[in-house]
mmCIF file of C-alpha atoms in Angstrom:
data_model
loop_
_atom_site.group_PDB
_atom_site.id
_atom_site.type_symbol
_atom_site.label_atom_id
_atom_site.label_comp_id
_atom_site.label_asym_id
_atom_site.label_seq_id
_atom_site.Cartn_x
_atom_site.Cartn_y
_atom_site.Cartn_z
ATOM 1 C CA UNK A 1 14.530 8.872 8.416
ATOM 2 C CA UNK A 2 11.151 8.750 6.700
ATOM 3 C CA UNK A 3 7.712 9.381 8.165
ATOM 4 C CA UNK A 4 5.443 6.630 6.814
ATOM 5 C CA UNK A 5 1.674 6.305 6.896
ATOM 6 C CA UNK A 6 0.889 2.609 6.304
ATOM 7 C CA UNK A 7 -2.690 1.660 5.400
ATOM 8 C CA UNK A 8 -3.923 -1.893 6.020
ATOM 9 C CA UNK A 9 -5.576 -4.290 3.586
ATOM 10 C CA UNK A 10 -9.291 -5.057 3.305
ATOM 11 C CA UNK A 11 -8.842 -7.654 6.073
ATOM 12 C CA UNK A 12 -8.090 -4.968 8.683
ATOM 13 C CA UNK A 13 -5.273 -3.897 10.965
ATOM 14 C CA UNK A 14 -3.883 -7.391 11.560
ATOM 15 C CA UNK A 15 -0.627 -8.663 13.030
ATOM 16 C CA UNK A 16 0.999 -8.758 9.558
ATOM 17 C CA UNK A 17 0.461 -5.004 9.175
ATOM 18 C CA UNK A 18 1.816 -4.320 12.659
ATOM 19 C CA UNK A 19 4.841 -6.546 11.916
ATOM 20 C CA UNK A 20 5.485 -4.621 8.711
ATOM 21 C CA UNK A 21 5.342 -1.362 10.654
ATOM 22 C CA UNK A 22 7.762 -2.728 13.255
ATOM 23 C CA UNK A 23 10.167 -3.810 10.517
ATOM 24 C CA UNK A 24 10.180 -0.247 9.173
ATOM 25 C CA UNK A 25 10.506 1.251 12.671
ATOM 26 C CA UNK A 26 13.472 -1.008 13.409
ATOM 27 C CA UNK A 27 15.209 0.658 10.450
ATOM 28 C CA UNK A 28 14.642 4.060 12.074
ATOM 29 C CA UNK A 29 11.477 5.208 10.317
ATOM 30 C CA UNK A 30 8.447 6.713 12.022
ATOM 31 C CA UNK A 31 5.407 4.633 11.050
ATOM 32 C CA UNK A 32 1.725 5.252 11.730
ATOM 33 C CA UNK A 33 -0.835 2.517 11.086
ATOM 34 C CA UNK A 34 -4.332 4.026 11.120
ATOM 35 C CA UNK A 35 -7.173 1.615 11.813
ATOM 36 C CA UNK A 36 -9.647 2.284 9.031
ATOM 37 C CA UNK A 37 -12.102 -0.293 10.433
ATOM 38 C CA UNK A 38 -12.180 1.004 14.017
ATOM 39 C CA UNK A 39 -10.915 -2.209 15.610
ATOM 40 C CA UNK A 40 -12.670 -4.809 13.462
ATOM 41 C CA UNK A 41 -10.492 -7.481 11.850
ATOM 42 C CA UNK A 42 -11.716 -10.360 9.681
ATOM 43 C CA UNK A 43 -10.159 -13.620 8.503
ATOM 44 C CA UNK A 44 -10.698 -13.610 4.747
ATOM 45 C CA UNK A 45 -10.681 -11.190 1.825
ATOM 46 C CA UNK A 46 -14.360 -11.980 1.142
ATOM 47 C CA UNK A 47 -15.243 -11.067 4.741
ATOM 48 C CA UNK A 48 -13.142 -7.931 4.315
ATOM 49 C CA UNK A 49 -15.091 -6.815 1.260
ATOM 50 C CA UNK A 50 -18.339 -7.457 3.123
ATOM 51 C CA UNK A 51 -17.091 -5.395 6.074
ATOM 52 C CA UNK A 52 -16.036 -2.615 3.708
ATOM 53 C CA UNK A 53 -19.568 -2.577 2.248
ATOM 54 C CA UNK A 54 -21.082 -2.506 5.762
ATOM 55 C CA UNK A 55 -18.917 0.378 6.972
ATOM 56 C CA UNK A 56 -19.160 2.131 3.631
ATOM 57 C CA UNK A 57 -16.267 2.777 1.255
ATOM 58 C CA UNK A 58 -16.804 6.536 1.623
ATOM 59 C CA UNK A 59 -16.391 6.303 5.408
ATOM 60 C CA UNK A 60 -13.194 4.246 5.092
ATOM 61 C CA UNK A 61 -11.813 6.643 2.475
ATOM 62 C CA UNK A 62 -12.594 9.599 4.727
ATOM 63 C CA UNK A 63 -10.755 7.916 7.617
ATOM 64 C CA UNK A 64 -7.738 7.417 5.357
ATOM 65 C CA UNK A 65 -7.785 11.068 4.267
ATOM 66 C CA UNK A 66 -8.060 12.208 7.892
ATOM 67 C CA UNK A 67 -5.053 10.104 8.854
ATOM 68 C CA UNK A 68 -3.060 11.509 5.921
ATOM 69 C CA UNK A 69 -3.804 15.068 7.037
ATOM 70 C CA UNK A 70 -1.298 14.527 9.871
ATOM 71 C CA UNK A 71 1.522 13.269 7.639
ATOM 72 C CA UNK A 72 4.365 15.797 7.626
ATOM 73 C CA UNK A 73 5.547 17.264 4.329
ATOM 74 C CA UNK A 74 7.854 14.839 2.564
ATOM 75 C CA UNK A 75 6.197 11.878 4.280
ATOM 76 C CA UNK A 76 5.584 8.576 2.548
ATOM 77 C CA UNK A 77 2.153 7.152 1.836
ATOM 78 C CA UNK A 78 2.220 3.349 1.916
ATOM 79 C CA UNK A 79 -0.364 0.627 1.778
ATOM 80 C CA UNK A 80 -1.060 -3.057 1.526
ATOM 81 C CA UNK A 81 -3.633 -4.176 -1.068
ATOM 82 C CA UNK A 82 -6.741 -2.019 -0.427
ATOM 83 C CA UNK A 83 -4.516 0.253 1.636
ATOM 84 C CA UNK A 84 -2.281 0.747 -1.409
ATOM 85 C CA UNK A 85 -5.276 2.058 -3.336
ATOM 86 C CA UNK A 86 -5.966 4.588 -0.559
ATOM 87 C CA UNK A 87 -2.310 5.643 -0.441
ATOM 88 C CA UNK A 88 -2.268 6.194 -4.199
ATOM 89 C CA UNK A 89 -5.612 8.032 -4.245
ATOM 90 C CA UNK A 90 -4.393 10.422 -1.544
ATOM 91 C CA UNK A 91 -1.043 10.947 -3.290
ATOM 92 C CA UNK A 92 -2.877 11.991 -6.466
ATOM 93 C CA UNK A 93 -4.116 15.108 -4.638
ATOM 94 C CA UNK A 94 -1.303 15.725 -2.154
ATOM 95 C CA UNK A 95 1.711 17.603 -3.545
ATOM 96 C CA UNK A 96 3.611 17.497 -0.231
ATOM 97 C CA UNK A 97 4.000 13.677 -0.314
ATOM 98 C CA UNK A 98 7.629 12.587 -0.539
ATOM 99 C CA UNK A 99 7.118 9.010 -1.690
ATOM 100 C CA UNK A 100 4.571 6.333 -2.530
ATOM 101 C CA UNK A 101 5.109 2.726 -1.457
ATOM 102 C CA UNK A 102 2.516 0.225 -2.694
ATOM 103 C CA UNK A 103 2.420 -3.465 -1.847
ATOM 104 C CA UNK A 104 -0.113 -5.885 -3.328
ATOM 105 C CA UNK A 105 -2.015 -3.393 -5.446
ATOM 106 C CA UNK A 106 -2.707 0.018 -6.894
ATOM 107 C CA UNK A 107 -5.747 2.202 -7.468
ATOM 108 C CA UNK A 108 -5.362 1.644 -11.206
ATOM 109 C CA UNK A 109 -3.704 4.043 -13.616
ATOM 110 C CA UNK A 110 -3.598 7.468 -11.927
ATOM 111 C CA UNK A 111 -5.001 10.604 -13.554
ATOM 112 C CA UNK A 112 -2.638 12.917 -11.690
ATOM 113 C CA UNK A 113 0.420 12.587 -9.487
ATOM 114 C CA UNK A 114 2.935 15.050 -8.040
ATOM 115 C CA UNK A 115 5.733 15.502 -10.570
ATOM 116 C CA UNK A 116 9.008 14.004 -9.427
ATOM 117 C CA UNK A 117 7.348 11.616 -6.939
ATOM 118 C CA UNK A 118 9.353 8.457 -6.247
ATOM 119 C CA UNK A 119 7.104 5.402 -6.171
ATOM 120 C CA UNK A 120 7.501 1.666 -5.788
ATOM 121 C CA UNK A 121 4.995 -1.088 -6.486
ATOM 122 C CA UNK A 122 5.603 -4.587 -5.090
ATOM 123 C CA UNK A 123 3.095 -7.050 -6.508
ATOM 124 C CA UNK A 124 2.675 -10.770 -7.173
ATOM 125 C CA UNK A 125 3.698 -11.762 -10.686
ATOM 126 C CA UNK A 126 0.296 -13.373 -11.207
ATOM 127 C CA UNK A 127 -1.801 -11.215 -8.907
ATOM 128 C CA UNK A 128 -5.449 -12.230 -8.882
ATOM 129 C CA UNK A 129 -6.682 -8.629 -8.646
ATOM 130 C CA UNK A 130 -4.412 -6.809 -11.133
ATOM 131 C CA UNK A 131 -3.287 -8.156 -14.479
ATOM 132 C CA UNK A 132 0.119 -7.591 -16.038
ATOM 133 C CA UNK A 133 -1.553 -5.164 -18.469
ATOM 134 C CA UNK A 134 -3.032 -3.158 -15.577
ATOM 135 C CA UNK A 135 0.335 -3.024 -13.846
ATOM 136 C CA UNK A 136 1.997 -1.840 -17.048
ATOM 137 C CA UNK A 137 -0.729 0.806 -17.491
ATOM 138 C CA UNK A 138 -0.078 2.006 -13.921
ATOM 139 C CA UNK A 139 3.658 2.258 -14.532
ATOM 140 C CA UNK A 140 3.243 4.096 -17.852
ATOM 141 C CA UNK A 141 0.689 6.525 -16.387
ATOM 142 C CA UNK A 142 2.932 7.284 -13.420
ATOM 143 C CA UNK A 143 5.884 8.025 -15.710
ATOM 144 C CA UNK A 144 3.753 10.121 -18.074
ATOM 145 C CA UNK A 145 2.639 12.221 -15.079
ATOM 146 C CA UNK A 146 6.256 12.912 -14.113
ATOM 147 C CA UNK A 147 6.602 10.407 -11.274
ATOM 148 C CA UNK A 148 9.459 7.917 -11.005
ATOM 149 C CA UNK A 149 7.832 4.485 -10.676
ATOM 150 C CA UNK A 150 9.593 1.187 -10.022
ATOM 151 C CA UNK A 151 7.692 -2.077 -10.323
ATOM 152 C CA UNK A 152 8.839 -5.325 -8.741
ATOM 153 C CA UNK A 153 7.005 -8.621 -9.234
ATOM 154 C CA UNK A 154 7.247 -11.647 -6.973
ATOM 155 C CA UNK A 155 6.329 -15.288 -6.575
ATOM 156 C CA UNK A 156 3.487 -16.101 -4.241
ATOM 157 C CA UNK A 157 -0.091 -14.952 -4.199
ATOM 158 C CA UNK A 158 -1.692 -11.567 -3.724
ATOM 159 C CA UNK A 159 -0.651 -11.070 -0.066
ATOM 160 C CA UNK A 160 2.802 -12.642 -0.452
ATOM 161 C CA UNK A 161 4.285 -10.603 2.458
ATOM 162 C CA UNK A 162 1.582 -11.660 4.953
ATOM 163 C CA UNK A 163 2.835 -14.670 6.917
ATOM 164 C CA UNK A 164 -0.717 -15.493 8.050
ATOM 165 C CA UNK A 165 -1.994 -15.690 4.469
ATOM 166 C CA UNK A 166 -1.950 -18.763 2.217
ATOM 167 C CA UNK A 167 -0.399 -16.387 -0.359
ATOM 168 C CA UNK A 168 2.742 -15.934 1.740
ATOM 169 C CA UNK A 169 6.122 -16.536 0.122
ATOM 170 C CA UNK A 170 9.049 -16.119 2.522
ATOM 171 C CA UNK A 171 11.712 -15.406 -0.102
ATOM 172 C CA UNK A 172 9.522 -12.908 -1.947
ATOM 173 C CA UNK A 173 8.549 -11.223 1.304
ATOM 174 C CA UNK A 174 12.150 -10.771 2.433
ATOM 175 C CA UNK A 175 13.181 -9.469 -0.986
ATOM 176 C CA UNK A 176 10.280 -7.000 -1.070
ATOM 177 C CA UNK A 177 10.898 -5.651 2.437
ATOM 178 C CA UNK A 178 14.606 -5.243 1.679
ATOM 179 C CA UNK A 179 13.742 -3.182 -1.386
ATOM 180 C CA UNK A 180 11.205 -1.153 0.608
ATOM 181 C CA UNK A 181 13.825 -0.354 3.243
ATOM 182 C CA UNK A 182 16.305 0.789 0.602
ATOM 183 C CA UNK A 183 13.601 2.939 -0.994
ATOM 184 C CA UNK A 184 12.762 4.614 2.316
ATOM 185 C CA UNK A 185 16.432 5.125 3.170
ATOM 186 C CA UNK A 186 16.982 6.860 -0.172
ATOM 187 C CA UNK A 187 14.082 9.225 0.540
ATOM 188 C CA UNK A 188 15.422 10.175 3.956
#
């Protein structure tokens, strides 16, 4: 089964992230959930962005890179929202990554990516942080760089898989996690 490094959103390492990790573990995958905020969790995205500014984006990025240093070759970088941007940014410079699993966001169109990398993006159809044009640009850039991207869009808001968020959509969440599990199984 896959080794997965799952980065949390700007809100912090909350129960929704831990539930996602447990869902993947129940399917036989090894999942690590680094705490990029050193134990601090907030209630809203706005508070999350403020916390990110207080800690410093460079510090949080460095914590993400340090966590990824322990991912075995062929491991999967995964992330939720802000965590997806960290997963993608690390994958751009890490040829030993076996897969990229992004939920709720990207780091924009990549400039480099390991050739042959399998990648999935699961995002709200009308995401408030990334437009349809930005998502298309991500997909085209990934393919141009030799990766194999799949993009799935869903009903609900930005954090549609987070049952504690007003964005949550149960049907979309279940569909997304089913697709994620099939993706990870195919990489194993």
